[in-house]
Coordinates of C-alpha atoms and ligand atoms in Angstrom, one line a residue:
M289 CA -12.8 -92.0 69.1
Q290 CA -16.1 -92.3 67.3
I291 CA -15.2 -89.3 65.2
L292 CA -11.8 -90.6 64.3
F293 CA -13.3 -94.0 63.3
T294 CA -15.7 -92.3 61.0
V295 CA -12.9 -90.3 59.4
V296 CA -10.8 -93.4 58.9
L297 CA -13.8 -95.3 57.3
A298 CA -14.5 -92.3 55.0
L299 CA -10.8 -92.3 53.9
A300 CA -10.8 -96.0 53.3
F301 CA -14.0 -95.6 51.2
A302 CA -12.5 -92.7 49.3
I303 CA -9.4 -94.9 48.4
S304 CA -11.4 -97.8 47.2
A305 CA -13.8 -95.6 45.2
E306 CA -10.7 -93.9 43.8
A307 CA -9.3 -97.2 42.5
K308 CA -12.5 -97.9 40.6
Y309 CA -12.5 -94.4 39.1
M310 CA -9.2 -94.6 37.4
I311 CA -8.4 -95.1 33.8
G312 CA -6.5 -98.0 32.3
V313 CA -3.9 -98.4 29.6
N314 CA -2.8 -101.0 27.2
Y315 CA 1.0 -101.7 27.6
G316 CA 2.0 -103.1 24.2
Q317 CA 5.6 -104.0 23.5
L318 CA 5.9 -104.1 19.7
G319 CA 8.8 -101.6 19.7
D320 CA 12.6 -101.8 19.6
N321 CA 13.1 -98.7 21.6
L322 CA 11.0 -99.2 24.7
P323 CA 12.1 -98.4 28.2
S324 CA 12.5 -101.0 31.0
A325 CA 9.4 -102.3 32.6
K326 CA 10.5 -100.6 35.9
H327 CA 10.8 -97.2 34.2
A328 CA 7.5 -97.7 32.3
V329 CA 5.6 -98.6 35.5
S330 CA 7.0 -95.7 37.5
R331 CA 5.8 -93.4 34.7
I332 CA 2.3 -95.1 34.7
K333 CA 2.2 -94.4 38.5
S334 CA 3.3 -90.8 38.1
L335 CA 0.4 -90.3 35.5
R336 CA -2.1 -91.8 38.0
I337 CA -3.2 -94.6 35.6
G338 CA -4.9 -97.2 37.7
H339 CA -5.1 -100.3 35.5
V340 CA -2.7 -102.0 33.0
K341 CA -3.5 -104.6 30.4
I342 CA -0.6 -106.5 28.8
Y343 CA -0.5 -108.9 25.8
D344 CA 1.1 -111.8 27.6
A345 CA 2.3 -112.5 31.1
N346 CA 5.7 -110.9 30.9
S347 CA 7.5 -111.5 34.1
S348 CA 9.6 -108.2 34.0
I349 CA 6.3 -106.2 33.8
L350 CA 4.5 -108.3 36.4
Q351 CA 7.4 -107.9 38.8
A352 CA 7.6 -104.2 38.2
L353 CA 3.9 -103.9 39.1
A354 CA 4.3 -105.7 42.4
G355 CA 3.6 -103.6 45.4
T356 CA 1.7 -101.0 43.4
K357 CA -2.1 -100.5 43.6
I358 CA -2.3 -100.9 39.8
T359 CA -4.7 -103.7 38.8
V360 CA -3.5 -105.9 35.9
A361 CA -5.1 -107.8 33.0
V362 CA -2.8 -110.6 31.7
M363 CA -3.2 -112.5 28.5
I364 CA -2.9 -116.1 27.3
T365 CA -1.4 -115.8 23.8
D366 CA -3.4 -117.1 20.9
Q367 CA -1.0 -120.0 20.4
E368 CA -1.4 -121.2 24.0
I369 CA -5.2 -121.6 23.7
S370 CA -5.5 -125.0 22.1
E371 CA -3.4 -126.8 24.7
I372 CA -5.1 -125.1 27.6
A373 CA -8.6 -126.0 26.2
A374 CA -7.5 -129.6 25.8
S375 CA -5.8 -130.1 29.2
Q376 CA -6.6 -129.0 32.8
R377 CA -3.0 -129.7 33.7
T378 CA -1.8 -127.2 31.1
A379 CA -4.3 -124.7 32.4
D380 CA -3.2 -125.3 35.9
L381 CA 0.5 -124.9 35.0
W382 CA -0.3 -121.7 33.2
V383 CA -2.1 -120.2 36.2
K384 CA 0.7 -121.4 38.6
H385 CA 3.5 -120.0 36.5
N386 CA 2.0 -116.8 35.2
V387 CA -0.5 -115.8 38.0
S388 CA 0.1 -117.5 41.4
T389 CA 3.8 -116.6 41.2
Y390 CA 3.0 -112.8 41.2
Y391 CA -0.3 -112.7 43.2
P392 CA -1.3 -111.0 45.5
E393 CA 1.7 -108.6 45.4
T394 CA 0.8 -107.9 41.8
R395 CA -2.9 -107.1 41.6
I396 CA -3.8 -109.4 38.7
R397 CA -7.6 -109.1 38.2
T398 CA -8.2 -110.5 34.8
I399 CA -6.9 -113.3 32.6
L400 CA -7.7 -112.8 28.9
V401 CA -7.8 -115.8 26.6
G402 CA -6.2 -114.7 23.3
N403 CA -6.5 -111.4 21.5
E404 CA -9.4 -110.6 19.1
I405 CA -9.3 -114.3 18.0
L406 CA -12.8 -114.1 16.5
S407 CA -11.5 -111.5 14.0
D408 CA -9.0 -113.9 12.5
P409 CA -10.5 -116.4 10.0
N410 CA -7.1 -118.2 10.0
Q411 CA -7.7 -119.2 13.6
R412 CA -11.2 -120.6 13.1
Q413 CA -10.2 -123.8 14.9
T414 CA -9.3 -121.8 18.0
W415 CA -12.7 -119.9 18.0
F416 CA -14.4 -123.0 19.5
Q417 CA -11.6 -123.5 22.0
I418 CA -11.9 -120.1 23.7
V419 CA -14.8 -121.0 26.1
P420 CA -13.4 -124.3 27.0
A421 CA -10.1 -122.6 27.8
M422 CA -11.9 -120.0 29.9
E423 CA -13.6 -122.8 31.9
K424 CA -10.3 -124.6 32.5
I425 CA -8.6 -121.5 33.6
R426 CA -11.4 -120.8 36.0
S427 CA -11.0 -124.3 37.5
A428 CA -7.3 -123.6 37.9
L429 CA -8.0 -120.3 39.7
L430 CA -10.4 -122.2 42.1
K431 CA -7.7 -124.8 42.7
Y432 CA -5.2 -122.2 43.6
K433 CA -7.8 -120.4 45.6
L434 CA -7.5 -117.3 43.5
H435 CA -11.0 -117.0 42.3
P436 CA -13.4 -115.0 42.6
K437 CA -11.2 -111.8 42.6
I438 CA -9.7 -112.8 39.2
K439 CA -12.1 -112.9 36.2
V440 CA -11.6 -114.6 32.9
S441 CA -12.6 -113.1 29.6
T442 CA -11.4 -112.5 26.0
P443 CA -11.2 -109.2 24.1
L444 CA -13.4 -109.0 20.9
A445 CA -13.2 -106.5 18.1
M446 CA -16.3 -104.7 16.7
D447 CA -16.2 -107.0 13.7
V448 CA -17.8 -109.6 16.0
L449 CA -21.0 -107.9 15.0
Q450 CA -22.7 -108.4 11.7
G451 CA -23.2 -105.5 9.3
S452 CA -23.7 -102.0 10.3
I453 CA -23.8 -100.6 13.9
F454 CA -26.6 -98.3 12.8
P455 CA -29.2 -98.6 14.3
P456 CA -27.5 -100.1 17.4
S457 CA -30.7 -101.6 18.6
N458 CA -30.7 -103.8 15.5
A459 CA -27.1 -105.2 16.0
T460 CA -26.5 -108.9 16.1
F461 CA -23.4 -111.1 16.4
R462 CA -22.1 -112.6 13.2
D463 CA -23.9 -115.8 12.2
N464 CA -20.7 -117.8 12.3
V465 CA -20.1 -117.2 16.0
R466 CA -23.5 -116.3 17.4
E467 CA -24.8 -119.7 18.6
L468 CA -21.5 -121.7 18.8
V469 CA -19.2 -119.1 20.5
M470 CA -21.0 -116.1 21.8
R471 CA -24.0 -117.9 23.5
P472 CA -21.8 -120.1 25.6
M473 CA -19.3 -117.3 26.3
L474 CA -22.1 -114.9 27.5
S475 CA -23.5 -117.7 29.6
Y476 CA -20.0 -118.2 31.2
L477 CA -19.6 -114.5 31.8
Q478 CA -23.0 -114.1 33.4
R479 CA -22.5 -117.1 35.6
T480 CA -19.1 -115.8 36.8
H481 CA -20.0 -112.1 37.0
S482 CA -17.3 -111.3 34.5
P483 CA -17.4 -108.5 31.9
L484 CA -17.3 -108.9 28.1
F485 CA -14.1 -107.2 26.9
I486 CA -14.7 -105.1 23.7
D487 CA -12.1 -103.1 21.6
A488 CA -14.1 -100.3 20.1
Y489 CA -12.5 -97.6 17.9
P490 CA -14.7 -94.7 16.8
Y491 CA -11.6 -93.6 14.7
F492 CA -12.0 -96.7 12.4
A493 CA -15.8 -96.5 12.3
W494 CA -15.6 -92.8 11.3
E495 CA -12.6 -93.3 8.9
N496 CA -14.4 -96.0 6.9
D497 CA -17.6 -94.0 6.7
A498 CA -16.4 -90.3 6.8
K499 CA -19.1 -89.2 4.4
N500 CA -22.0 -90.3 6.7
V501 CA -20.4 -89.9 10.2
S502 CA -19.1 -86.5 11.3
L503 CA -15.7 -86.2 12.9
D504 CA -17.2 -84.1 15.7
F505 CA -19.6 -87.0 16.6
A506 CA -16.6 -89.4 16.7
L507 CA -14.7 -86.9 18.9
F508 CA -17.4 -86.4 21.6
G509 CA -18.0 -82.9 20.2
S510 CA -21.1 -80.8 20.6
N511 CA -21.4 -79.4 17.1
N512 CA -23.1 -82.3 15.5
R513 CA -26.8 -83.3 14.9
G514 CA -26.5 -86.4 17.0
Y515 CA -28.2 -89.6 16.0
T516 CA -31.6 -91.2 16.9
D517 CA -32.0 -94.9 17.0
S518 CA -35.1 -95.7 14.7
G519 CA -35.6 -98.9 16.6
N520 CA -36.1 -97.6 20.2
G521 CA -35.9 -93.8 19.9
L522 CA -32.7 -93.5 22.0
R523 CA -30.7 -90.4 21.3
Y524 CA -26.9 -90.5 20.7
T525 CA -24.4 -87.7 21.1
N526 CA -21.3 -89.7 20.2
L527 CA -20.1 -92.6 18.1
L528 CA -18.5 -94.6 21.0
D529 CA -22.0 -94.9 22.7
V530 CA -23.4 -96.2 19.4
Q531 CA -20.7 -98.8 19.2
L532 CA -21.1 -99.9 22.9
D533 CA -24.9 -100.0 22.5
A534 CA -24.6 -102.1 19.4
V535 CA -22.7 -104.6 21.5
F536 CA -25.3 -104.4 24.3
G537 CA -28.0 -104.8 21.6
A538 CA -26.3 -108.0 20.2
M539 CA -26.1 -109.3 23.8
A540 CA -29.8 -108.6 24.3
D541 CA -30.6 -110.4 21.1
L542 CA -29.2 -113.5 22.7
G543 CA -31.0 -112.8 26.0
Y544 CA -28.0 -111.7 28.0
D545 CA -28.9 -108.3 29.3
A546 CA -27.0 -108.3 32.6
V547 CA -23.5 -108.9 31.4
N548 CA -21.2 -105.8 31.8
I549 CA -18.8 -104.5 29.3
T550 CA -15.2 -103.5 29.8
L551 CA -13.8 -101.3 27.0
S552 CA -10.5 -103.1 26.6
E553 CA -9.1 -100.9 23.8
T554 CA -9.9 -97.5 22.4
G555 CA -7.9 -94.5 21.4
W556 CA -6.9 -92.3 18.5
P557 CA -3.6 -92.1 16.5
T558 CA -1.5 -89.0 16.1
R559 CA 0.3 -89.5 12.7
Q560 CA -0.9 -90.8 9.3
D561 CA 0.0 -91.6 5.6
V562 CA -1.5 -89.6 2.7
D563 CA -4.2 -92.2 2.4
E564 CA -5.4 -91.9 6.0
R565 CA -7.7 -89.4 7.6
G566 CA -7.9 -87.6 10.9
A567 CA -4.9 -89.2 12.7
N568 CA -3.3 -86.2 14.3
I569 CA -2.4 -84.7 17.7
H570 CA -5.3 -82.3 17.7
N571 CA -7.9 -85.1 17.2
A572 CA -6.2 -87.6 19.5
A573 CA -5.9 -85.1 22.3
L574 CA -9.6 -84.2 22.0
Y575 CA -10.7 -87.8 21.8
N576 CA -8.6 -89.2 24.7
R577 CA -9.1 -86.2 27.1
R578 CA -12.9 -86.2 26.6
L579 CA -12.9 -90.0 26.9
V580 CA -11.3 -89.9 30.3
T581 CA -13.7 -87.3 31.5
K582 CA -16.7 -89.2 30.2
M583 CA -15.7 -92.6 31.4
L584 CA -14.6 -91.4 34.9
A585 CA -17.7 -89.2 35.5
K586 CA -19.3 -89.5 38.9
P587 CA -22.0 -90.8 38.9
P588 CA -21.2 -92.8 35.8
H589 CA -22.7 -91.8 32.5
G590 CA -23.1 -95.3 31.0
T591 CA -24.6 -95.3 27.6
P592 CA -28.2 -94.5 26.5
R593 CA -29.1 -98.1 26.7
R594 CA -27.3 -98.8 30.0
P595 CA -27.4 -95.4 31.7
A596 CA -25.4 -94.8 35.0
R597 CA -23.3 -98.0 34.5
F598 CA -19.6 -97.8 35.0
I599 CA -17.6 -99.1 32.1
R600 CA -13.9 -99.7 32.9
T601 CA -11.7 -98.3 30.1
F602 CA -8.2 -99.1 28.8
I603 CA -6.7 -96.6 26.4
F604 CA -4.7 -97.9 23.5
A605 CA -1.8 -97.4 24.0
L606 CA 0.9 -96.5 26.4
F607 CA 3.7 -96.1 23.9
N608 CA 4.1 -95.5 20.1
E609 CA 5.2 -98.9 18.9
D610 CA 7.6 -98.7 16.0
L611 CA 7.6 -102.3 15.0
K612 CA 3.9 -102.5 14.2
P613 CA 3.2 -103.3 10.6
G614 CA 0.7 -101.5 8.3
P615 CA 0.0 -97.8 7.8
T616 CA 1.9 -95.0 9.7
S617 CA -1.1 -94.5 12.1
E618 CA -0.5 -98.0 13.5
R619 CA 2.9 -97.0 14.9
N620 CA 1.5 -93.8 16.5
W621 CA -1.3 -94.7 19.0
G622 CA 0.8 -93.9 22.0
L623 CA 0.2 -91.6 24.8
L624 CA 4.0 -91.5 25.5
Y625 CA 7.0 -91.2 23.2
P626 CA 9.4 -94.1 24.3
I627 CA 12.3 -91.6 24.4
Q628 CA 14.4 -89.9 27.0
N629 CA 14.4 -86.1 26.4
H630 CA 17.1 -84.0 28.0
N631 CA 14.4 -82.4 30.2
Q632 CA 11.8 -85.1 30.5
S633 CA 11.7 -88.9 30.5
L634 CA 9.0 -90.7 28.5
P635 CA 7.2 -87.4 27.6
L636 CA 3.5 -87.3 26.8
V637 CA 2.6 -86.9 23.0
Y638 CA 0.1 -84.2 24.2
P639 CA -0.9 -83.0 27.6
I640 CA -3.6 -85.1 29.2
D641 CA -4.9 -85.7 32.7
F642 CA -5.8 -89.2 33.6
T643 CA -7.9 -88.4 36.7
G644 CA -10.7 -87.0 34.7
R645 CA -10.9 -84.0 37.0
L646 CA -9.1 -81.3 34.9
P647 CA -11.7 -79.3 32.9
Q648 CA -11.2 -79.3 29.1
S649 CA -10.8 -75.5 29.2
A650 CA -7.7 -75.8 31.5
Y651 CA -5.5 -77.3 28.7
P652 CA -3.2 -75.1 26.7
P653 CA -4.3 -74.6 23.1
L654 CA -3.7 -77.5 20.7
P655 CA -1.9 -77.4 17.3
A656 CA -4.5 -76.9 14.5
P657 CA -5.3 -80.1 12.7
P658 CA -3.5 -80.3 9.2
P659 CA -5.8 -79.5 6.3
Q660 CA -7.5 -82.6 5.0
P661 CA -8.8 -82.8 1.4
P662 CA -12.6 -83.4 1.1
V663 CA -13.8 -87.0 1.1
G664 CA -13.7 -88.5 -2.5
S665 CA -11.4 -85.7 -3.9
L666 CA -8.1 -87.7 -4.1
H667 CA -7.2 -90.6 -6.5
I668 CA -4.4 -92.7 -5.1
W669 CA -2.6 -95.8 -6.4
C670 CA -0.2 -98.2 -4.8
V671 CA 2.9 -99.4 -6.9
A672 CA 5.9 -101.6 -6.5
N673 CA 9.0 -99.8 -5.2
P674 CA 11.7 -100.1 -7.9
N675 CA 14.4 -100.1 -5.2
A676 CA 12.9 -103.1 -3.4
S677 CA 14.8 -106.5 -3.6
L678 CA 13.5 -109.2 -6.0
P679 CA 12.6 -111.6 -3.1
N680 CA 10.7 -108.8 -1.4
L681 CA 8.7 -108.2 -4.5
L682 CA 8.1 -111.8 -5.2
A683 CA 6.9 -112.4 -1.6
G684 CA 4.5 -109.5 -1.9
L685 CA 3.3 -110.6 -5.3
H686 CA 2.5 -114.1 -4.1
Y687 CA 0.7 -112.7 -1.0
A688 CA -1.5 -110.3 -3.0
C689 CA -2.4 -112.9 -5.7
A690 CA -3.4 -115.4 -2.9
Q691 CA -5.9 -113.0 -1.3
S692 CA -8.5 -113.3 -4.2
P693 CA -8.3 -114.8 -7.8
S694 CA -9.4 -111.5 -9.3
I695 CA -6.4 -109.6 -8.1
C696 CA -3.8 -111.1 -10.5
A697 CA -6.2 -112.1 -13.4
A698 CA -5.0 -109.2 -15.7
I699 CA -1.2 -110.2 -15.3
Q700 CA -1.7 -113.7 -16.7
P701 CA -0.3 -114.5 -20.2
G702 CA -2.6 -113.0 -22.9
Q703 CA -4.1 -110.5 -20.5
P704 CA -3.8 -106.7 -20.8
C705 CA -1.2 -106.3 -18.0
F706 CA 1.0 -109.3 -18.7
N707 CA 3.5 -107.2 -20.6
P708 CA 6.0 -106.0 -19.7
N709 CA 6.7 -109.5 -18.4
S710 CA 8.6 -108.5 -15.3
T711 CA 8.3 -109.0 -11.6
L712 CA 8.3 -105.3 -10.9
S713 CA 5.4 -104.6 -13.3
H714 CA 3.4 -107.6 -12.2
A715 CA 4.0 -106.7 -8.5
S716 CA 2.8 -103.1 -9.2
Y717 CA -0.4 -104.2 -10.7
A718 CA -1.1 -106.8 -8.0
F719 CA -0.2 -104.5 -5.1
N720 CA -2.5 -101.8 -6.5
N721 CA -5.4 -104.2 -7.0
Y722 CA -5.0 -105.7 -3.5
Y723 CA -4.8 -102.2 -2.0
V724 CA -7.9 -100.8 -3.7
Q725 CA -9.9 -104.0 -2.7
F726 CA -8.6 -104.5 0.8
K727 CA -7.9 -101.0 2.3
V728 CA -11.4 -100.8 3.8
L729 CA -10.7 -104.1 5.5
G730 CA -7.4 -102.8 7.0
G731 CA -5.1 -103.6 4.1
S732 CA -2.3 -101.2 3.4
C733 CA 0.2 -100.2 0.7
S734 CA 3.3 -101.4 2.5
F735 CA 4.4 -105.0 1.5
S736 CA 7.4 -104.8 3.8
G737 CA 8.7 -101.7 2.2
G738 CA 8.2 -103.1 -1.4
A739 CA 5.4 -100.7 -2.2
N740 CA 4.8 -96.9 -2.4
L741 CA 1.7 -94.7 -2.8
T742 CA 1.5 -92.4 -5.8
F743 CA -0.9 -89.7 -7.0
T744 CA 0.2 -90.4 -10.7
D745 CA -2.0 -92.9 -12.6
P746 CA 0.3 -95.9 -13.5
S747 CA -2.1 -97.2 -16.3
Y748 CA -0.7 -97.8 -19.7
G749 CA -2.2 -98.9 -23.0
L750 CA -5.0 -101.4 -22.3
C751 CA -3.7 -102.0 -18.8
K752 CA -5.9 -100.0 -16.4
Y753 CA -5.0 -99.5 -12.7
R754 CA -8.1 -98.8 -10.6
P755 CA -7.6 -95.8 -8.3
L756 CA -8.5 -95.7 -4.6
V757 CA -11.0 -92.8 -4.4
F758 CA -10.2 -91.2 -1.1
Ligands
NAG1860 C1 9.4 -108.7 28.9 O1 9.3 -107.3 28.9 C2 10.7 -106.8 29.0 C3 10.5 -105.3 29.2 O2 10.0 -104.6 28.2 C4 11.5 -107.1 27.8 O3 12.8 -106.6 27.8 C5 11.5 -108.6 27.7 O4 12.1 -109.0 26.4 C6 10.1 -109.3 27.7 N1 10.2 -110.7 27.8 C7 9.5 -111.5 26.9 C8 9.7 -113.0 27.2 O5 8.8 -111.1 26.0
NAG1861 C1 3.2 -119.1 31.3 O1 3.2 -120.4 31.7 C2 3.4 -121.4 30.8 C3 3.2 -122.8 31.3 O2 4.0 -122.9 32.5 C4 4.9 -121.1 30.2 O3 5.2 -122.1 29.2 C5 4.9 -119.8 29.5 O4 6.2 -119.5 29.2 C6 4.4 -118.7 30.6 N1 4.2 -117.5 29.8 C7 4.8 -116.3 30.1 C8 4.6 -115.2 29.1 O5 5.5 -116.2 31.0
NAG1862 C1 -31.9 -104.8 10.9 O1 -31.0 -105.9 10.5 C2 -31.6 -106.7 9.5 C3 -30.7 -107.9 9.4 O2 -29.4 -107.7 9.7 C4 -31.7 -105.9 8.3 O3 -32.2 -106.6 7.2 C5 -32.6 -104.6 8.5 O4 -32.5 -103.8 7.4 C6 -32.0 -103.8 9.6 N1 -32.9 -102.8 10.0 C7 -32.6 -101.5 10.0 C8 -33.7 -100.6 10.4 O5 -31.5 -101.1 9.6
NAG1863 C1 -22.3 -105.6 36.5 O1 -21.8 -104.6 37.2 C2 -22.5 -104.2 38.3 C3 -22.0 -102.9 38.9 O2 -20.6 -102.9 38.9 C4 -22.5 -105.4 39.3 O3 -23.2 -105.0 40.4 C5 -23.1 -106.6 38.7 O4 -22.9 -107.7 39.5 C6 -22.4 -106.9 37.3 N1 -23.1 -107.9 36.6 C7 -22.6 -109.0 36.1 C8 -23.5 -110.0 35.5 O5 -21.4 -109.1 36.1
NAG1864 C1 -24.0 -93.5 3.8 O1 -25.1 -94.2 4.4 C2 -26.0 -94.7 3.3 C3 -27.3 -95.2 3.9 O2 -27.0 -96.0 5.0 C4 -25.3 -95.7 2.4 O3 -26.2 -96.1 1.4 C5 -24.1 -95.1 1.8 O4 -23.4 -96.0 1.2 C6 -23.2 -94.5 3.0 N1 -22.1 -93.7 2.4 C7 -20.9 -94.1 2.6 C8 -19.9 -93.2 2.0 O5 -20.5 -95.0 3.3
NAG1865 C1 14.9 -95.3 -4.8 O1 16.2 -94.8 -4.4 C2 16.6 -93.6 -4.8 C3 18.1 -93.4 -4.5 O2 18.3 -93.8 -3.2 C4 15.7 -92.5 -4.3 O3 16.0 -91.3 -4.7 C5 14.3 -92.8 -4.7 O4 13.3 -92.0 -4.0 C6 13.9 -94.2 -4.3 N1 12.6 -94.5 -4.8 C7 11.5 -95.0 -4.1 C8 10.2 -95.2 -4.8 O5 11.6 -95.1 -2.9
NAG1866 C1 7.8 -114.3 -18.6 O1 8.9 -114.1 -17.7 C2 9.2 -115.3 -17.1 C3 10.2 -115.1 -16.1 O2 11.2 -114.4 -16.6 C4 9.6 -116.4 -18.1 O3 9.9 -117.6 -17.5 C5 8.5 -116.6 -19.2 O4 8.9 -117.4 -20.2 C6 8.0 -115.2 -19.7 N1 6.9 -115.5 -20.6 C7 6.7 -114.9 -21.8 C8 5.5 -115.3 -22.5 O5 7.6 -114.2 -22.3
NAG1867 C1 8.7 -95.9 -0.6 O1 8.6 -96.8 0.6 C2 9.7 -96.9 1.3 C3 9.4 -98.0 2.3 O2 8.2 -97.8 3.0 C4 10.1 -95.6 1.9 O3 11.3 -95.8 2.6 C5 10.3 -94.6 0.8 O4 10.6 -93.4 1.3 C6 9.1 -94.5 -0.1 N1 9.5 -93.7 -1.2 C7 8.7 -92.7 -1.7 C8 9.2 -91.9 -2.9 O5 7.7 -92.4 -1.1

């Protein structure tokens, strides 16, 4: 009897420890070819993914997750925040309709208030409503007796930090959010034992600084020199740890050392345009496989600044999402193709084990990465597509000119690029100028299909098109 009891206890412990040491995934739905929620959830289960984050409170998905052991993070959309921040009744209704209805059959564990709001200057008004909305949602959770199992947080992108992540010990939050948003948010998170949700992509940090940061360092490889923080002497073997410790550094700067981090988005894309770097199956497989092994290690690795601390991790993303705007890489972050093959349903883009137990050496060989021209060796321009419709070109032209006064200066009457006086010619000049100036900030040469990249210099006479040196 005694022995049996011990065995049962050990088993129960194994199962609960198991749930903690599982990987999460972001289930985005910006595709017109995605499977039903039921089908997706059964695939998530078969892959032994333990946590799902969604970008709303979609009822089909929450119903499909009912009765599973998968824990769920739901999201209040950006547009809903103001009203919730202003009204306890609205917060109550949101929790009643979107959480209580499904709980506890669906293991909702987190409510996220908006998505990367602090990255969007157009939503500046909303920045200051995030924490009030978090407080009201918490009150609603208490009212419906759902707290403390359900935490409230909001995902932030790395641009919540000011300047460089090197050295991470020197990182601070941006001046325009540090005191008025981050301090009250961290205070809330500490008080309620809730984690800060951070979206961190070594892919972008490397792509924007490929001269200084080695690909191997971004991919958790072992053929790089590593990096030593000049501020505190800590040694780094990979870029993700630098990013996470930069966030811990910025939190420490405000006196919040105890708050934990959840890595709410990270990943690596598998396809790219000619003006992108490193997005291929080879690199994506190495990144995500090694990520799983690292984040699920027992005991946990943590980071150099927070050793041995478990960091819950959600990979971006479950599916390739064909409706996402921007460069080709944007539509190719998925772990799964949203298609039905004759022999497999929702196939993996590359083999990957989500339990973290399969040694790297056990995987079949990967396709070699396609050759990549050396950094700085290509000159690329962005021009208007002569096949695009006039309204399409005009919309793009207005958008580009509105981003900064310098972009359309040369196409004004009397200036070197005014002639030929046509929408096509003016759009080309403006698209290129926008592209060269904004690519590093995430801008792309798409303009809803109105633009194309070219390796041929479009300059003529005194009208000079600046190249993107890539
Ligand atoms: C919820 O998700 C399902 C499954 O993908 C989708 O068909 C449906 O349109 C979504 N509902 C809303 C309101 O977005
Ligand atoms: C969540 O609840 C609100 C308020 O009841 C409702 O208007 C909204 O449609 C719900 N959102 C989703 C995604 O179900
Ligand atoms: C630390 O940050 C400050 C302000 O952001 C900057 O002036 C300084 O150069 C940084 N120190 C190092 C070692 O990078
Ligand atoms: C951070 O995580 C640890 C381990 O999971 C937990 O014991 C602690 O309470 C958390 N701290 C806060 C402030 O949430
Ligand atoms: C590399 O880092 C140095 C020193 O931080 C900086 O001056 C330089 O601009 C960086 N190079 C690139 C390509 O970003
Ligand atoms: C425009 O359309 C023609 C004919 O369909 C095609 O051959 C050409 O590649 C297109 N040009 C661009 C820039 O897309
Ligand atoms: C330039 O083209 C626009 C639109 O066709 C026309 O209204 C304008 O008069 C032209 N300007 C000159 C100086 O030719
Ligand atoms: C130009 O861009 C359009 C829309 O993105 C694309 O369909 C077309 O293939 C591109 N043409 C060339 C020549 O690259």
